[in-house]
Structure formats: C-alpha cells, structure tokens
C-alpha cells in the first residue's frame, strides 16, 4: 500500500509490483427497515474497495466510479435486491453477480475480497454468520484498471429520512 494525503490506497496491480489487496469485513445489520415500502424509500449498502467517494456507491441505484465489492439495494419503485450482489466496476461499466445469499435484517455477514499482484481476477466470498449460507466467486469482467487507487469502504445510504444502522465487528485490509 502507499499513503497519499488522507487516503490509504490499494491496487489491482501488474505482476512484480507492490500491488494487490485483501479486504475483510464482518458487519451486522440490526434494523428491520432497510427495505422500501413506498415510493422513494429504502437503502443502499456497499462493502468493499472503492476508487471513489462512498456516495458513488450508495447515492444512486446505478454506480459511479470504479471498485469491487458487495452491494445490496432496495429502492421501492427502483432496484430491489433480495440477495447480496458482487459488483465489479471499471469507471464505465458494472458487472453485477447475484451471490444467492439473502439479505436478512438482524444478521451478520463476513465479506472477503482478494486480488494478488498481477491477477486478472478478484476472488470474493460472503457468509451469513447466522445461517451459515456461503457463496464464493471470481470476478474477471469490468475490473478497475491496473494501478487504480482504491480504499476500503463500508457504507449504508438511506433513500428516505429513516434511521438505519450497521454494526462493525471487524474491518481489515492489507496490501
């Protein structure tokens, strides 16, 4: 990793460079109100590595910026995910994969993302700690460009003015 003003950066990087990363987070979602039940209500969640501001990943149903991570959007009248999705996005296009792991309020999840230096892929895993449901995958499409600066992020955006919470048990990232 390299330190830039106010930014700890991680890279998908070329072989032989100092890039690559491993991201791990364990996060709980204790509230019952993440889903929208009327027009323009609900929430957007992102857990992963982002090259942009976290608002790029929680401010709209369609992502902006580059990054890799887990998304869950429930916007009544818009995108409504029942399950967690894995997103890989270069600065232009997103590839979204349904993990099959359901989002359940009150449950904790373990999120893991790994990309060694020189890799042309990003390996991911998600586990619902309460039910034991696990999904794994390998992202190879629309990855952030090599040497794109990214930082770890866990973000919850509410679409309407309702308090929603998340609990961090751990957040770990290394390069």
mmCIF file of C-alpha atoms in Angstrom:
data_model
loop_
_atom_site.group_PDB
_atom_site.id
_atom_site.type_symbol
_atom_site.label_atom_id
_atom_site.label_comp_id
_atom_site.label_asym_id
_atom_site.label_seq_id
_atom_site.Cartn_x
_atom_site.Cartn_y
_atom_site.Cartn_z
ATOM 1 C CA UNK A 1 0.000 0.000 0.000
ATOM 2 C CA UNK A 2 1.004 3.587 -0.473
ATOM 3 C CA UNK A 3 -0.057 6.535 1.617
ATOM 4 C CA UNK A 4 -1.423 9.614 -0.087
ATOM 5 C CA UNK A 5 -2.896 12.619 1.719
ATOM 6 C CA UNK A 6 -5.842 11.265 3.746
ATOM 7 C CA UNK A 7 -6.038 8.131 1.580
ATOM 8 C CA UNK A 8 -4.719 4.630 2.224
ATOM 9 C CA UNK A 9 -4.580 3.141 -1.259
ATOM 10 C CA UNK A 10 -4.705 -0.422 -2.532
ATOM 11 C CA UNK A 11 -4.210 -1.524 -6.113
ATOM 12 C CA UNK A 12 -5.047 -4.207 -8.577
ATOM 13 C CA UNK A 13 -1.550 -4.244 -9.954
ATOM 14 C CA UNK A 14 0.777 -5.737 -12.507
ATOM 15 C CA UNK A 15 2.891 -8.793 -11.704
ATOM 16 C CA UNK A 16 6.097 -7.884 -9.921
ATOM 17 C CA UNK A 17 4.668 -4.680 -8.458
ATOM 18 C CA UNK A 18 3.767 -3.964 -4.852
ATOM 19 C CA UNK A 19 0.050 -4.033 -5.573
ATOM 20 C CA UNK A 20 -2.709 -6.454 -4.753
ATOM 21 C CA UNK A 21 -5.020 -6.461 -1.735
ATOM 22 C CA UNK A 22 -7.027 -8.494 0.754
ATOM 23 C CA UNK A 23 -10.186 -6.967 2.229
ATOM 24 C CA UNK A 24 -12.206 -8.490 5.057
ATOM 25 C CA UNK A 25 -15.153 -7.087 6.999
ATOM 26 C CA UNK A 26 -17.664 -8.517 9.442
ATOM 27 C CA UNK A 27 -20.745 -6.302 9.583
ATOM 28 C CA UNK A 28 -24.199 -6.640 11.136
ATOM 29 C CA UNK A 29 -27.434 -5.002 10.038
ATOM 30 C CA UNK A 30 -29.675 -4.782 13.121
ATOM 31 C CA UNK A 31 -32.650 -2.732 11.905
ATOM 32 C CA UNK A 32 -35.851 -4.044 10.322
ATOM 33 C CA UNK A 33 -36.369 -1.102 7.951
ATOM 34 C CA UNK A 34 -33.748 -1.468 5.189
ATOM 35 C CA UNK A 35 -36.383 -2.256 2.572
ATOM 36 C CA UNK A 36 -38.502 0.423 0.972
ATOM 37 C CA UNK A 37 -42.265 0.140 1.333
ATOM 38 C CA UNK A 38 -43.396 3.257 -0.538
ATOM 39 C CA UNK A 39 -42.117 5.355 -3.441
ATOM 40 C CA UNK A 40 -38.521 6.557 -2.963
ATOM 41 C CA UNK A 41 -37.856 4.645 0.265
ATOM 42 C CA UNK A 42 -35.255 2.058 1.206
ATOM 43 C CA UNK A 43 -31.485 1.774 1.423
ATOM 44 C CA UNK A 44 -28.293 1.118 -0.492
ATOM 45 C CA UNK A 45 -25.352 -0.751 1.054
ATOM 46 C CA UNK A 46 -21.781 -1.194 -0.222
ATOM 47 C CA UNK A 47 -18.984 -3.233 1.399
ATOM 48 C CA UNK A 48 -15.678 -3.426 -0.462
ATOM 49 C CA UNK A 49 -12.963 -1.431 -2.203
ATOM 50 C CA UNK A 50 -13.761 1.837 -3.958
ATOM 51 C CA UNK A 51 -11.820 4.328 -6.048
ATOM 52 C CA UNK A 52 -14.464 6.998 -5.490
ATOM 53 C CA UNK A 53 -16.356 8.501 -2.629
ATOM 54 C CA UNK A 54 -18.642 6.097 -0.809
ATOM 55 C CA UNK A 55 -21.528 8.230 -2.071
ATOM 56 C CA UNK A 56 -20.646 6.930 -5.569
ATOM 57 C CA UNK A 57 -21.774 3.513 -4.330
ATOM 58 C CA UNK A 58 -24.713 4.485 -2.123
ATOM 59 C CA UNK A 59 -26.021 7.665 -3.753
ATOM 60 C CA UNK A 60 -27.874 6.036 -6.657
ATOM 61 C CA UNK A 61 -29.149 2.678 -7.865
ATOM 62 C CA UNK A 62 -26.603 2.845 -10.699
ATOM 63 C CA UNK A 63 -22.987 3.037 -9.571
ATOM 64 C CA UNK A 64 -20.450 5.706 -10.422
ATOM 65 C CA UNK A 65 -16.675 5.299 -10.198
ATOM 66 C CA UNK A 66 -14.553 2.160 -10.058
ATOM 67 C CA UNK A 67 -14.431 -0.530 -7.393
ATOM 68 C CA UNK A 68 -15.153 -4.085 -6.318
ATOM 69 C CA UNK A 69 -17.466 -5.096 -3.520
ATOM 70 C CA UNK A 70 -20.779 -6.330 -2.260
ATOM 71 C CA UNK A 71 -23.940 -4.340 -2.932
ATOM 72 C CA UNK A 72 -27.481 -4.559 -1.701
ATOM 73 C CA UNK A 73 -30.034 -2.054 -2.995
ATOM 74 C CA UNK A 74 -33.684 -1.904 -2.064
ATOM 75 C CA UNK A 75 -35.336 1.155 -3.567
ATOM 76 C CA UNK A 76 -39.110 0.869 -3.709
ATOM 77 C CA UNK A 77 -40.000 1.807 -7.276
ATOM 78 C CA UNK A 78 -36.405 1.169 -8.398
ATOM 79 C CA UNK A 79 -33.829 -1.586 -7.969
ATOM 80 C CA UNK A 80 -34.833 -4.166 -5.354
ATOM 81 C CA UNK A 81 -32.274 -6.835 -4.444
ATOM 82 C CA UNK A 82 -33.409 -9.668 -2.180
ATOM 83 C CA UNK A 83 -29.829 -11.020 -2.133
ATOM 84 C CA UNK A 84 -26.356 -9.564 -1.846
ATOM 85 C CA UNK A 85 -24.688 -8.918 -5.207
ATOM 86 C CA UNK A 86 -20.990 -8.751 -6.048
ATOM 87 C CA UNK A 87 -20.102 -5.723 -8.146
ATOM 88 C CA UNK A 88 -17.006 -5.224 -10.268
ATOM 89 C CA UNK A 89 -16.894 -1.855 -11.951
ATOM 90 C CA UNK A 90 -14.351 -0.070 -14.045
ATOM 91 C CA UNK A 91 -15.017 3.616 -14.479
ATOM 92 C CA UNK A 92 -17.613 2.952 -17.183
ATOM 93 C CA UNK A 93 -19.356 -0.418 -16.829
ATOM 94 C CA UNK A 94 -20.523 -2.607 -13.951
ATOM 95 C CA UNK A 95 -20.818 -6.389 -13.776
ATOM 96 C CA UNK A 96 -23.260 -7.435 -11.059
ATOM 97 C CA UNK A 97 -23.458 -11.062 -9.853
ATOM 98 C CA UNK A 98 -26.243 -12.299 -7.567
ATOM 99 C CA UNK A 99 -24.466 -14.201 -4.766
ATOM 100 C CA UNK A 100 -27.611 -16.100 -3.772
ATOM 101 C CA UNK A 101 -27.003 -15.099 -0.137
ATOM 102 C CA UNK A 102 -30.152 -13.376 1.112
ATOM 103 C CA UNK A 103 -30.038 -10.049 2.892
ATOM 104 C CA UNK A 104 -31.738 -10.587 6.264
ATOM 105 C CA UNK A 105 -32.147 -7.709 8.752
ATOM 106 C CA UNK A 106 -30.626 -8.576 12.118
ATOM 107 C CA UNK A 107 -27.968 -10.870 10.626
ATOM 108 C CA UNK A 108 -24.190 -10.505 10.469
ATOM 109 C CA UNK A 109 -22.144 -11.140 7.345
ATOM 110 C CA UNK A 110 -18.479 -11.848 6.642
ATOM 111 C CA UNK A 111 -17.192 -10.279 3.421
ATOM 112 C CA UNK A 112 -13.852 -11.144 1.826
ATOM 113 C CA UNK A 113 -12.230 -9.838 -1.385
ATOM 114 C CA UNK A 114 -8.750 -10.845 -2.573
ATOM 115 C CA UNK A 115 -6.570 -9.899 -5.531
ATOM 116 C CA UNK A 116 -2.833 -10.696 -5.559
ATOM 117 C CA UNK A 117 -0.432 -8.556 -7.589
ATOM 118 C CA UNK A 118 -0.601 -9.473 -11.261
ATOM 119 C CA UNK A 119 -4.029 -11.096 -11.025
ATOM 120 C CA UNK A 120 -6.521 -10.673 -13.841
ATOM 121 C CA UNK A 121 -9.309 -11.531 -11.416
ATOM 122 C CA UNK A 122 -10.716 -10.752 -7.978
ATOM 123 C CA UNK A 123 -11.825 -13.599 -5.699
ATOM 124 C CA UNK A 124 -14.737 -12.978 -3.332
ATOM 125 C CA UNK A 125 -16.647 -14.730 -0.552
ATOM 126 C CA UNK A 126 -19.685 -13.822 1.524
ATOM 127 C CA UNK A 127 -21.076 -15.690 4.528
ATOM 128 C CA UNK A 128 -24.235 -15.125 6.563
ATOM 129 C CA UNK A 129 -22.809 -15.799 10.040
ATOM 130 C CA UNK A 130 -26.236 -16.652 11.491
ATOM 131 C CA UNK A 131 -27.432 -19.157 8.848
ATOM 132 C CA UNK A 132 -24.048 -20.367 7.570
ATOM 133 C CA UNK A 133 -25.021 -19.639 3.940
ATOM 134 C CA UNK A 134 -21.829 -19.077 1.916
ATOM 135 C CA UNK A 135 -21.160 -18.023 -1.664
ATOM 136 C CA UNK A 136 -17.841 -17.647 -3.478
ATOM 137 C CA UNK A 137 -16.887 -16.421 -6.892
ATOM 138 C CA UNK A 138 -14.243 -14.959 -9.155
ATOM 139 C CA UNK A 139 -14.767 -11.650 -10.939
ATOM 140 C CA UNK A 140 -12.943 -11.260 -14.251
ATOM 141 C CA UNK A 141 -15.032 -8.649 -16.073
ATOM 142 C CA UNK A 142 -15.149 -4.847 -15.766
ATOM 143 C CA UNK A 143 -12.483 -4.752 -13.038
ATOM 144 C CA UNK A 144 -10.895 -1.433 -12.054
ATOM 145 C CA UNK A 145 -7.904 -0.686 -14.276
ATOM 146 C CA UNK A 146 -4.483 -1.770 -13.046
ATOM 147 C CA UNK A 147 -2.985 0.739 -10.605
ATOM 148 C CA UNK A 148 -6.369 2.292 -9.779
ATOM 149 C CA UNK A 149 -6.178 3.681 -6.233
ATOM 150 C CA UNK A 150 -8.865 2.152 -4.016
ATOM 151 C CA UNK A 151 -9.633 2.215 -0.321
ATOM 152 C CA UNK A 152 -11.736 0.046 1.962
ATOM 153 C CA UNK A 153 -15.311 1.197 2.471
ATOM 154 C CA UNK A 154 -18.436 0.084 4.293
ATOM 155 C CA UNK A 155 -21.338 2.394 3.568
ATOM 156 C CA UNK A 156 -25.074 2.486 4.182
ATOM 157 C CA UNK A 157 -27.148 5.135 2.441
ATOM 158 C CA UNK A 158 -30.769 5.718 3.274
ATOM 159 C CA UNK A 159 -33.036 6.796 0.429
ATOM 160 C CA UNK A 160 -35.612 8.348 2.746
ATOM 161 C CA UNK A 161 -35.242 10.045 6.130
ATOM 162 C CA UNK A 162 -35.315 6.903 8.291
ATOM 163 C CA UNK A 163 -32.528 5.966 10.697
ATOM 164 C CA UNK A 164 -30.864 2.702 9.712
ATOM 165 C CA UNK A 165 -27.821 1.194 11.397
ATOM 166 C CA UNK A 166 -24.965 -1.172 10.800
ATOM 167 C CA UNK A 167 -22.573 -2.691 13.321
ATOM 168 C CA UNK A 168 -18.891 -3.225 12.614
ATOM 169 C CA UNK A 169 -17.356 -6.193 14.301
ATOM 170 C CA UNK A 170 -14.167 -6.015 12.236
ATOM 171 C CA UNK A 171 -12.705 -4.340 9.191
ATOM 172 C CA UNK A 172 -9.326 -5.409 7.841
ATOM 173 C CA UNK A 173 -7.483 -4.522 4.669
ATOM 174 C CA UNK A 174 -3.896 -5.198 3.665
ATOM 175 C CA UNK A 175 -1.744 -4.722 0.622
#
